[in-house]
Short mmCIF file of C-alpha atoms in Angstrom, two decimals:
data_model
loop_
_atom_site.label_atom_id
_atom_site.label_comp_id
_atom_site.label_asym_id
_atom_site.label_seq_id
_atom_site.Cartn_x
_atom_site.Cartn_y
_atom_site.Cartn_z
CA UNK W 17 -8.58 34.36 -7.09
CA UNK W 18 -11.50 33.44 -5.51
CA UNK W 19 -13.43 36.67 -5.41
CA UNK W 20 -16.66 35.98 -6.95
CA UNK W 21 -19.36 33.94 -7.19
CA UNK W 22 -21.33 33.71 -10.71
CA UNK W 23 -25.06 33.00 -10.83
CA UNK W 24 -25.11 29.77 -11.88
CA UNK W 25 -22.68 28.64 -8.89
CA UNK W 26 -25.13 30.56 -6.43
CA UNK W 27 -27.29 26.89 -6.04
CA UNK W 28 -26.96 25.16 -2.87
CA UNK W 29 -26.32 21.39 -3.05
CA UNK W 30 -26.35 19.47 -0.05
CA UNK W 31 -25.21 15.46 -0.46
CA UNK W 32 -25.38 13.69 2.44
CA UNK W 33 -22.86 10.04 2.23
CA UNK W 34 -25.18 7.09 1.06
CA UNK W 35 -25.27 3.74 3.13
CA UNK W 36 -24.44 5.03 5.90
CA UNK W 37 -25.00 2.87 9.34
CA UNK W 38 -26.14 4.59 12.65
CA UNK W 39 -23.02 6.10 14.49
CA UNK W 40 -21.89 5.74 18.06
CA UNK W 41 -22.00 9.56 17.68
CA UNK W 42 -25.12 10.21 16.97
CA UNK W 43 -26.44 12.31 20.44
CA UNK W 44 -26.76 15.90 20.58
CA UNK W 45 -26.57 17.98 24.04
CA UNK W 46 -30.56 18.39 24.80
CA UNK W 47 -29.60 22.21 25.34
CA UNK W 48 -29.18 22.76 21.67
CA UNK W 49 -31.07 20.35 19.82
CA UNK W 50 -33.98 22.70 18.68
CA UNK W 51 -31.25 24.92 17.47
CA UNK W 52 -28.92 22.95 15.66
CA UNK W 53 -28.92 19.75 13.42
CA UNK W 54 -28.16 16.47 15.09
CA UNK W 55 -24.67 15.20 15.07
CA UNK W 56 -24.47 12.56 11.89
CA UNK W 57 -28.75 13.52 11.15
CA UNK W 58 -28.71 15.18 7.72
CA UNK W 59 -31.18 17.84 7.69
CA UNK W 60 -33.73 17.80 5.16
CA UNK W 61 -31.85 21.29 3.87
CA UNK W 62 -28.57 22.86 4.82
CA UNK W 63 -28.61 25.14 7.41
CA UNK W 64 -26.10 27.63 8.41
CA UNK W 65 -25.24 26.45 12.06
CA UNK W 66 -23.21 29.73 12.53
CA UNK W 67 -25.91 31.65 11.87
CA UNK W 68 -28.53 29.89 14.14
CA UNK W 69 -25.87 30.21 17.24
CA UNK W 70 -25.65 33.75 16.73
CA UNK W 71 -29.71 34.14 16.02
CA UNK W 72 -29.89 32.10 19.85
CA UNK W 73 -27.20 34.62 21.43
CA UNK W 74 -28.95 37.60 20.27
CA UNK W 75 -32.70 36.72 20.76
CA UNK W 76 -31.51 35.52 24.07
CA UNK W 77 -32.56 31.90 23.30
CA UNK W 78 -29.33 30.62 25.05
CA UNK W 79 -26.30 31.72 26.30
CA UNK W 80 -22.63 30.96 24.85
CA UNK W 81 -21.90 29.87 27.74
CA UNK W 82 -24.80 27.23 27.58
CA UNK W 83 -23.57 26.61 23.95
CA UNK W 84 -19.92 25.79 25.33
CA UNK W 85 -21.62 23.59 27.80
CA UNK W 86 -23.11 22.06 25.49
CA UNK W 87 -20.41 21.14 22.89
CA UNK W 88 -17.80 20.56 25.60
CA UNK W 89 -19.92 17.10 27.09
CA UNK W 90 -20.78 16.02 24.13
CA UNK W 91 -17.19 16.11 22.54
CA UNK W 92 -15.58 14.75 25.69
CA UNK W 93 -18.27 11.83 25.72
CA UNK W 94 -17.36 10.88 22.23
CA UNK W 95 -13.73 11.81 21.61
CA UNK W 96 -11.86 8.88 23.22
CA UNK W 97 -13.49 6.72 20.43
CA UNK W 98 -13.30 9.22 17.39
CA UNK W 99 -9.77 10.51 18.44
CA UNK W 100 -10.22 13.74 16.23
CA UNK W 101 -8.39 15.99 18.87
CA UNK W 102 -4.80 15.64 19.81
CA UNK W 103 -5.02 18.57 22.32
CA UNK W 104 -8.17 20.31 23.79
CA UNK W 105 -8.12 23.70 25.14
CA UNK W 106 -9.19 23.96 29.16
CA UNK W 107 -12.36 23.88 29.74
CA UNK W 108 -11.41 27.46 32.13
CA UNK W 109 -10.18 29.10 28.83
CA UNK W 110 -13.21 28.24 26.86
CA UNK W 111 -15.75 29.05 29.04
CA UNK W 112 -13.55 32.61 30.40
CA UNK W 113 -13.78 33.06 26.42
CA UNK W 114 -17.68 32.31 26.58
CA UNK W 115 -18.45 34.75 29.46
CA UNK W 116 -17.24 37.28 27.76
CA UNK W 117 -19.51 37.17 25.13
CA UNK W 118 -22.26 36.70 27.01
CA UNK W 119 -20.77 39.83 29.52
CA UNK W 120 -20.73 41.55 26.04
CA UNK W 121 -24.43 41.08 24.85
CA UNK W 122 -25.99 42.05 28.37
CA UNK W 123 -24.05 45.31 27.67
CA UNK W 124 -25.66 45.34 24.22
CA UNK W 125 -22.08 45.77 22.48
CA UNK W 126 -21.76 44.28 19.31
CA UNK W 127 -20.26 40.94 18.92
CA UNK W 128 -18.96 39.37 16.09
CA UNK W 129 -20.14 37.00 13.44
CA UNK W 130 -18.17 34.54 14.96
CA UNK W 131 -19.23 34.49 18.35
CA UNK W 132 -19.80 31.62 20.58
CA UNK W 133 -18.38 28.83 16.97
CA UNK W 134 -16.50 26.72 18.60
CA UNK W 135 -13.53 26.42 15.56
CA UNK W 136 -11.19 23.52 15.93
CA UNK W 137 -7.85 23.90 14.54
CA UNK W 138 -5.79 21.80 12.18
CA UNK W 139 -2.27 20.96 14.29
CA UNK W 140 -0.10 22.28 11.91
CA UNK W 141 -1.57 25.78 12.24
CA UNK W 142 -0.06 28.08 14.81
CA UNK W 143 -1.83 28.78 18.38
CA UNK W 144 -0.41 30.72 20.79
CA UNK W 145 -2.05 29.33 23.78
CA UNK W 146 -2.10 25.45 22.29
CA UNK W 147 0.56 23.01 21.09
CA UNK W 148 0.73 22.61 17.26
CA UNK W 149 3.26 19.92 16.73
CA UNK W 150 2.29 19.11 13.10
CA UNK W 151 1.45 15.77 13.66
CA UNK W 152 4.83 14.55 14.28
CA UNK W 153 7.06 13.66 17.73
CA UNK W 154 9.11 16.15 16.24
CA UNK W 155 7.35 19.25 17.51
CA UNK W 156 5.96 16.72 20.81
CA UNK W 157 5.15 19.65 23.13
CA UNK W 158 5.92 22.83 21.18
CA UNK W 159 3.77 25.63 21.36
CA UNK W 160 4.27 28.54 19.51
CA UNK W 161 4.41 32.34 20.98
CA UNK W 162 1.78 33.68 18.06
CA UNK W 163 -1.72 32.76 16.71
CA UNK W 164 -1.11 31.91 12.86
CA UNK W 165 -3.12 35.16 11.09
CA UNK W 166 -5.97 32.75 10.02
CA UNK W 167 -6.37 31.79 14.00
CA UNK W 168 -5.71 35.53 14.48
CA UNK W 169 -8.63 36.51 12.82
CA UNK W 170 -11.19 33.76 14.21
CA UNK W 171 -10.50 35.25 17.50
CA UNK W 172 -11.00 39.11 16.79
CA UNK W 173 -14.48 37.86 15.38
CA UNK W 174 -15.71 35.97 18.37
CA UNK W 175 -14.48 32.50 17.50
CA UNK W 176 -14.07 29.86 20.21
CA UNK W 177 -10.70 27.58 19.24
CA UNK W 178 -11.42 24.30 20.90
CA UNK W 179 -8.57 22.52 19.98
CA UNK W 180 -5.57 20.87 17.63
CA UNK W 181 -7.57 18.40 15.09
CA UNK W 182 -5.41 15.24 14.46
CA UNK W 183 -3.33 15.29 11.29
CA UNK W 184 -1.33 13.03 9.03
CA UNK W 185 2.41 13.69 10.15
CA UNK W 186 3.20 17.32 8.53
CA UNK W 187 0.35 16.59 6.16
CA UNK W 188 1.85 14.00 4.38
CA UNK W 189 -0.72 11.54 3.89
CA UNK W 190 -4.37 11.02 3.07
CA UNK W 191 -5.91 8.82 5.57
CA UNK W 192 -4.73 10.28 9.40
CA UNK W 193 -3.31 6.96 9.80
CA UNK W 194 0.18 9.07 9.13
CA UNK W 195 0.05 10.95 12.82
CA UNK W 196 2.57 9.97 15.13
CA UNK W 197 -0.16 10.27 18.17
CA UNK W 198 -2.92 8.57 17.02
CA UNK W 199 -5.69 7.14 14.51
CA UNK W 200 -8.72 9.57 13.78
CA UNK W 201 -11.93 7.06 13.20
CA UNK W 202 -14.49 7.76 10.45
CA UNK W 203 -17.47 9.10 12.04
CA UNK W 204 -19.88 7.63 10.00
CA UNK W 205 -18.48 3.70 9.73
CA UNK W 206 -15.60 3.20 12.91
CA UNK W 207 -13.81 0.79 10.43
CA UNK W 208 -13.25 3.33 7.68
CA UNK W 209 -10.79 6.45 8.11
CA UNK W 210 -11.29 10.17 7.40
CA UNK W 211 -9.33 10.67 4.89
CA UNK W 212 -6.68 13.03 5.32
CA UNK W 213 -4.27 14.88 6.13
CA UNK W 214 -6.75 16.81 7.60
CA UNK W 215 -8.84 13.97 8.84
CA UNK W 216 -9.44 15.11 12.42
CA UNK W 217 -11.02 18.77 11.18
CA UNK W 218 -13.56 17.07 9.12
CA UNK W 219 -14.36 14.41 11.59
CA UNK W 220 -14.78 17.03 14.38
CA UNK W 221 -17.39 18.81 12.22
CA UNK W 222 -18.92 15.90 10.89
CA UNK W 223 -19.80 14.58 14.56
CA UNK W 224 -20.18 18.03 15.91
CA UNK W 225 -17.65 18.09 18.02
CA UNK W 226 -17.19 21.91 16.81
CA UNK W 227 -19.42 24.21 14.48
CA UNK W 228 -16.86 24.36 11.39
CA UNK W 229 -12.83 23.88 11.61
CA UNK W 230 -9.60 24.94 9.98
CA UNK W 231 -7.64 22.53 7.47
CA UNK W 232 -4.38 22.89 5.17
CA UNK W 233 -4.89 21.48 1.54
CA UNK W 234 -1.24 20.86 -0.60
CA UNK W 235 -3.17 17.82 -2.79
CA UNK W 236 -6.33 17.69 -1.57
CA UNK W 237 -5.79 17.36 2.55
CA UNK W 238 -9.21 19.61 2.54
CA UNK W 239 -11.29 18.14 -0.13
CA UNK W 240 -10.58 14.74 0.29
CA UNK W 241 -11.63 14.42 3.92
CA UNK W 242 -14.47 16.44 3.66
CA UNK W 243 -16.08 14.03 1.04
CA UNK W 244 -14.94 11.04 3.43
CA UNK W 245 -16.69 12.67 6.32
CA UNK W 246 -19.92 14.31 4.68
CA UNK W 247 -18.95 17.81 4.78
CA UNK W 248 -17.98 20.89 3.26
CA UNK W 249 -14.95 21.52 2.59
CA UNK W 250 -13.35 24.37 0.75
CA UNK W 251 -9.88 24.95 -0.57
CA UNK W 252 -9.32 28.45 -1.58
CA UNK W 253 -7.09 29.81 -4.28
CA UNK W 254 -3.92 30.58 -3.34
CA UNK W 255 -2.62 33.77 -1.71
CA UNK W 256 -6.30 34.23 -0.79
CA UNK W 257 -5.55 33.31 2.92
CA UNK W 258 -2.47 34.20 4.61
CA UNK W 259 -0.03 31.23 4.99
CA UNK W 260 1.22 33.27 8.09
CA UNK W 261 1.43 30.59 10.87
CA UNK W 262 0.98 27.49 9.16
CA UNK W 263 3.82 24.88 9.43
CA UNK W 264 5.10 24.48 5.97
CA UNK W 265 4.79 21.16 3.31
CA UNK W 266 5.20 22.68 0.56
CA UNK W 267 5.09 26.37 0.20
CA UNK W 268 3.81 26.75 -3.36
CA UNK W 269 1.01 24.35 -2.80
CA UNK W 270 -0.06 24.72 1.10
CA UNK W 271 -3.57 27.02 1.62
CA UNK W 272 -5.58 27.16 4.52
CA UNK W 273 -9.06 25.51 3.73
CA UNK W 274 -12.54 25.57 5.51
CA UNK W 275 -14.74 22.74 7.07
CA UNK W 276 -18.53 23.51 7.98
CA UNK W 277 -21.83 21.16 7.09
CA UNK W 278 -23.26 23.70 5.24
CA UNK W 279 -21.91 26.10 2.03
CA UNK W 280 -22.66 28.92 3.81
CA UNK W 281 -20.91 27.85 7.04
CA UNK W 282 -18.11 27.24 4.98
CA UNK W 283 -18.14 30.41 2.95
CA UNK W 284 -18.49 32.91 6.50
CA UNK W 285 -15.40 31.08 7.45
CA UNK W 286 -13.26 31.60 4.57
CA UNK W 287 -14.89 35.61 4.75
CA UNK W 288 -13.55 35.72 8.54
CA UNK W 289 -9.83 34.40 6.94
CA UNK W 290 -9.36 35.78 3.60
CA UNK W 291 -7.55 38.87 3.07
CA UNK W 292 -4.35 40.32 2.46
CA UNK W 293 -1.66 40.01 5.31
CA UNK W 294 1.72 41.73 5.63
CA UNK W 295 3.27 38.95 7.07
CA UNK W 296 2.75 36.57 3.85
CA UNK W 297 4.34 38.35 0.29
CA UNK W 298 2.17 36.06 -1.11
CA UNK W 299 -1.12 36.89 0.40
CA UNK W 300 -3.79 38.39 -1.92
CA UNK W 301 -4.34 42.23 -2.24
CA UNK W 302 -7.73 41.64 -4.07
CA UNK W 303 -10.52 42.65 -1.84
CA UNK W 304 -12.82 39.95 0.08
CA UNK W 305 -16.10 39.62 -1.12
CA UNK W 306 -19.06 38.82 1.31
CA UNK W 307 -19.21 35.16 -0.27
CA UNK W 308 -22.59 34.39 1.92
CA UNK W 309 -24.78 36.71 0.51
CA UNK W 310 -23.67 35.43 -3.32
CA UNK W 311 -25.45 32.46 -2.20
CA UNK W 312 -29.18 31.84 -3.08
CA UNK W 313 -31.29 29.56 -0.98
CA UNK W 314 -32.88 26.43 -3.27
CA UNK W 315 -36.54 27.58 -2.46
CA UNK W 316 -35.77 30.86 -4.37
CA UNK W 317 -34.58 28.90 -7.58
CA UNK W 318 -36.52 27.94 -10.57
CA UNK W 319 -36.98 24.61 -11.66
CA UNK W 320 -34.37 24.52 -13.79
CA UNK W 321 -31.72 27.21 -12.36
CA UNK W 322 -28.40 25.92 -14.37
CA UNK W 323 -30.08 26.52 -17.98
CA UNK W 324 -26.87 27.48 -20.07
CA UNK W 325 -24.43 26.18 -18.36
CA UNK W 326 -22.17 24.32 -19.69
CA UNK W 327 -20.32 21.46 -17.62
CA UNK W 328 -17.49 18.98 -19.31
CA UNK W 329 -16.69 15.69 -17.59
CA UNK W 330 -13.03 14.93 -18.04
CA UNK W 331 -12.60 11.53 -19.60
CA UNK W 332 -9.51 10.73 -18.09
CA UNK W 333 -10.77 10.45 -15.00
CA UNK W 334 -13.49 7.83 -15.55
CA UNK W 335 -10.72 5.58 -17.12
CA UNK W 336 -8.28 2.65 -15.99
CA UNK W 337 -7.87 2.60 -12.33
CA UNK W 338 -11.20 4.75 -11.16
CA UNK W 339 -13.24 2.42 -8.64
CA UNK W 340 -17.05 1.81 -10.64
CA UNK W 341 -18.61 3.27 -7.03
CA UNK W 342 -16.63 6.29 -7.80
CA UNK W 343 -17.17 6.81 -10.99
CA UNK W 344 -21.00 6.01 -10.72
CA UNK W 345 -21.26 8.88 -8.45
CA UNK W 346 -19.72 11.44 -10.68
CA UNK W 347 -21.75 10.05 -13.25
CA UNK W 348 -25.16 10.91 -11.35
CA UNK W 349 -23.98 14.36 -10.06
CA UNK W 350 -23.74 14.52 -13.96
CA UNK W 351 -27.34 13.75 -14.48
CA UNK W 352 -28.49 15.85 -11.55
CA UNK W 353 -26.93 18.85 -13.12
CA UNK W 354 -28.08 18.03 -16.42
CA UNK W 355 -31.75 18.16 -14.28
CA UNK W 356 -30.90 21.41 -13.27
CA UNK W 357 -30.04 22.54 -16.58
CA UNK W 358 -26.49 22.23 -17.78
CA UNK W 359 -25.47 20.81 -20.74
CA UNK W 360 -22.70 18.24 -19.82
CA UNK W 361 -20.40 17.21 -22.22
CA UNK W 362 -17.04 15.11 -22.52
CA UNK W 363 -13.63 16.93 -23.01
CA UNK W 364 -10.54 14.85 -23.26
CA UNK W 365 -7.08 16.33 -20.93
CA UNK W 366 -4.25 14.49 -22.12
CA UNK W 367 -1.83 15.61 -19.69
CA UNK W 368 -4.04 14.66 -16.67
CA UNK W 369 -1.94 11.76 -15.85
CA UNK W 370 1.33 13.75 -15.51
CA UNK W 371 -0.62 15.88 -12.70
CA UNK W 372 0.08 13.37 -9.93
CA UNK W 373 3.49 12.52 -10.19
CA UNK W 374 4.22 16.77 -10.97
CA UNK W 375 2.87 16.60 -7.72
CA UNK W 376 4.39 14.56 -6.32
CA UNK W 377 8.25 15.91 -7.66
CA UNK W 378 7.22 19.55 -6.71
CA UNK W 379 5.96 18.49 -3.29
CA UNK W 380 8.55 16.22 -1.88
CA UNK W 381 11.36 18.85 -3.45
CA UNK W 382 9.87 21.72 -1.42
CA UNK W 383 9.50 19.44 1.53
CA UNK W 384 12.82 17.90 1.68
CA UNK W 385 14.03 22.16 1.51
CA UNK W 386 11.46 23.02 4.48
CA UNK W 387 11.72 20.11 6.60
CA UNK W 388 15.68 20.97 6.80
CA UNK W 389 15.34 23.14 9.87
CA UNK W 390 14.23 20.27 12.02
CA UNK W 391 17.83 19.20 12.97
CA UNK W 392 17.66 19.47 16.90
CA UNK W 393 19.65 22.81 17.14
CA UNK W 394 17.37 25.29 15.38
CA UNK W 395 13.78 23.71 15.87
CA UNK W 396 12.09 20.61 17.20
CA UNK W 397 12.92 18.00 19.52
CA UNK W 398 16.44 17.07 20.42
CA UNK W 399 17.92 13.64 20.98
CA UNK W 400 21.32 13.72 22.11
CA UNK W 401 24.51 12.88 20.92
CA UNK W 402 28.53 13.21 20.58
CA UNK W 403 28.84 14.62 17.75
CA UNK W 404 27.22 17.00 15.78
CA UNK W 405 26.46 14.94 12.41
CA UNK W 406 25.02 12.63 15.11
CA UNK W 407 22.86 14.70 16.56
CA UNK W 408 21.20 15.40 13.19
CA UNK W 409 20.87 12.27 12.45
CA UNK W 410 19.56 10.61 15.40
CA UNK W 411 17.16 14.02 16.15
CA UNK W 412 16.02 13.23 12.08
CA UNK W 413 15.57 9.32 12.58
CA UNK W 414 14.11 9.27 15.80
CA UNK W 415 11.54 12.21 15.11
CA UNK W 416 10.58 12.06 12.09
CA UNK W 417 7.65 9.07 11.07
CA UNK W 418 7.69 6.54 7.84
CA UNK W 419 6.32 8.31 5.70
CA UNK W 420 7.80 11.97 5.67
CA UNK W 421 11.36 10.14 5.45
CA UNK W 422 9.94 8.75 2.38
CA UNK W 423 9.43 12.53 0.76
CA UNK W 424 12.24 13.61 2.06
CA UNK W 425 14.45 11.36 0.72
CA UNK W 426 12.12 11.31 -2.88
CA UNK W 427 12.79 15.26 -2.60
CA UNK W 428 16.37 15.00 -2.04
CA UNK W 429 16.92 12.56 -4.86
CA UNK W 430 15.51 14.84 -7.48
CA UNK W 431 16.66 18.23 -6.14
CA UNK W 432 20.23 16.80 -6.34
CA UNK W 433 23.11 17.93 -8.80
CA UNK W 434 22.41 15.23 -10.98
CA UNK W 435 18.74 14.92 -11.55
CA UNK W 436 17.40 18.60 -10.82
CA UNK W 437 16.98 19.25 -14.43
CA UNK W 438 15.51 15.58 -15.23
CA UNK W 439 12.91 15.79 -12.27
CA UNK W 440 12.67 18.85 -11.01
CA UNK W 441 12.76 21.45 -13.32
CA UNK W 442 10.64 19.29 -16.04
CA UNK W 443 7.89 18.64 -13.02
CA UNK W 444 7.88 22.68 -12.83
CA UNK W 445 7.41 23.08 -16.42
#
């Protein structure tokens, strides 16, 4: 699990994306900018945005209800061309949500470490007072009568949910070009994507549209975008956050990840999630460390802070098939380290290539199992018919985009009678 930080991962590394052209995003709301980083502006150092919002609430620098102000015109003035929100919450809610805080500092109650973060909220994760349709026409309109317990928990601590981040369709995809609503742009370069599935969390951070957001990661859906967008993102172990409320891919794969521009953003975030939940078997019992304060700032390091450790580059993956941009980089976040240093070495993995399509069996198996209950009768959208077999069809075909018929129907083939032990069972072992 992840429940500890060692010394030699305490450094703080901040990459900001190379090449990188100005941005149509690039404005701040005036209000803020002496207390947060410009949208798209690397700092010269990472800074823990969280942490300056609550240092402005409490010194009475601003108000969270000048900090929703804030946030709220400059993601409306830039989110018809980004697209990173399929549904944002009303501007009544958010700013009821930001008087409160405010009512509760003039009282001097304690707030939480959360409060005034505007959070945005991957679409396939349940929230009660939002639609979360997943991505797909399927769930067009649903809205579920419970906060997943990762929302759940954002809220007790002060958290501000802004919205429904745009999604590949049931995060099935790595690009957001997969939702069935519409295409999340690259904040950095409009004719690039986000990666994905969880393009429009990482987007929404990267142009500061919201402090830090919540993705779901099955094969990378956090990790992937977040490199895309210039952020952090963080994909826990599993069991370490409750799956409780998140629409289901695959079960033994799907976590609920972290977005924030800074580590430590990212690691108060996964603090406010983590922990064990009654409503998920699978949930973690191991107690939650206070990840933040495992983390050194780089002004407190010595010159050479990674002395002893020992780092091996997997040759498989600079092989056949890796782009030379890609593979460059890895190569100088080698060197860097060795600067800091480690001692990097090769190591061969044979069975690296079988990783992918194990993935691939395992995930479309489980999906073609959970994606069953969206026949029209139990859950989703109905379209309707004469007969029954019909109406599962046509609900199924009509509902349901490219791409997850694809799984489902690569899921089917190798859960069936005939090919379970061939595909299935050998992907598992």
């Amino acid at each position: 699990m992840l429940n500890s930080i060692n010394h030699h991962q305490k450094l703080l590394l901040h990459r900001s994306p190379k090449c990188l052209s100005p941005s149509p995003f690039s404005t701040f709301p005036l209000t803020l900018t002496e207390n947060l980083p410009h949208p798209l502006t690397p700092p010269s150092k990472p800074t823990s945005q969280i942490l300056s919002i609550r240092h402005s609430l409490l010194t009475h620098q601003l108000t969270a209800v000048e900090i929703a102000e804030s946030y709220l015109t400059h993601l409306r003035r830039i989110e018809p061309k980004l697209k990173s929100f399929l549904h944002v919450a009303d501007e009544e809610y958010i700013l009821n949500e930001a008087k409160e805080i405010d009512n509760k500092i003039s009282r001097n109650e304690s707030v939480g470490l959360l409060a005034g973060v505007f959070v945005g909220v991957k679409d396939n994760i349940c929230t009660g007072n939002m639609p979360s349709t997943a991505g797909s026409r399927l769930l067009e309109g649903y809205r579920p009568p419970f906060d997943a317990t990762a929302v759940k928990k954002v809220r007790e601590l002060g958290g501000i949910v802004v919205g429904k981040t745009n999604m590949d369709e049931f995060g099935m995809g790595s690009t957001t070009e997969g939702s069935a609503f519409q295409v999340t742009t690259n904040p950095w370069d409009a004719s690039c994507v986000p990666g994905g599935s969880s393009g429009g969390s990482a987007a929404a951070v990267s142009a500061r549209q919201c402090v830090v957001s919540l993705g779901s990661d099955t094969g990378g859906s956090v990790r992937q975008p977040a490199s895309f967008c210039g952020v952090v993102g963080l994909k826990p172990t599993y069991g370490r956050v409750s799956r409780y409320g998140l629409v289901a891919y695959a079960s033994s794969l799907d976590v609920i990840g972290c977005f924030g521009t800074s580590v430590a953003d990212a690691g108060i975030l996964l603090h406010a999630i983590a922990g064990h939940d009654r409503f998920d078997s699978t949930s973690s019992k191991q107690e939650v460390p206070e990840f933040k304060s495992q983390l050194t700032a780089s002004d407190n390091f010595e010159s050479r802070p990674l002395q002893g450790l020992r780092v091996g580059i997997i040759r498989e993956t600079l092989e056949d098939g890796v782009d030379d941009d890609v593979a460059s980089s890895i190569r100088e976040a080698a060197s860097h380290l060795e600067d800091l240093g480690c001692t990097v070495t090769e190591v061969s993995l044979p069975s690296f290539s079988l990783g992918l399509p194990a993935y691939y069996v395992l995930a479309c198996s489980e999906s073609s199992s959970n994606l069953s209950r969206y026949d029209g009768v139990r859950y989703g959208n109905r379209i309707a018919a004469g007969e029954l077999t019909h109406l599962y069809g046509d609900t199924r075909a009509g509902g349901f985009g490219p791409e997850v018929k694809r799984r489902i129907l690569m899921g089917t083939y190798a859960l069936s009678a005939g090919y379970y032990d061939a595909y299935y069972k050998r992907a598992q072992q």
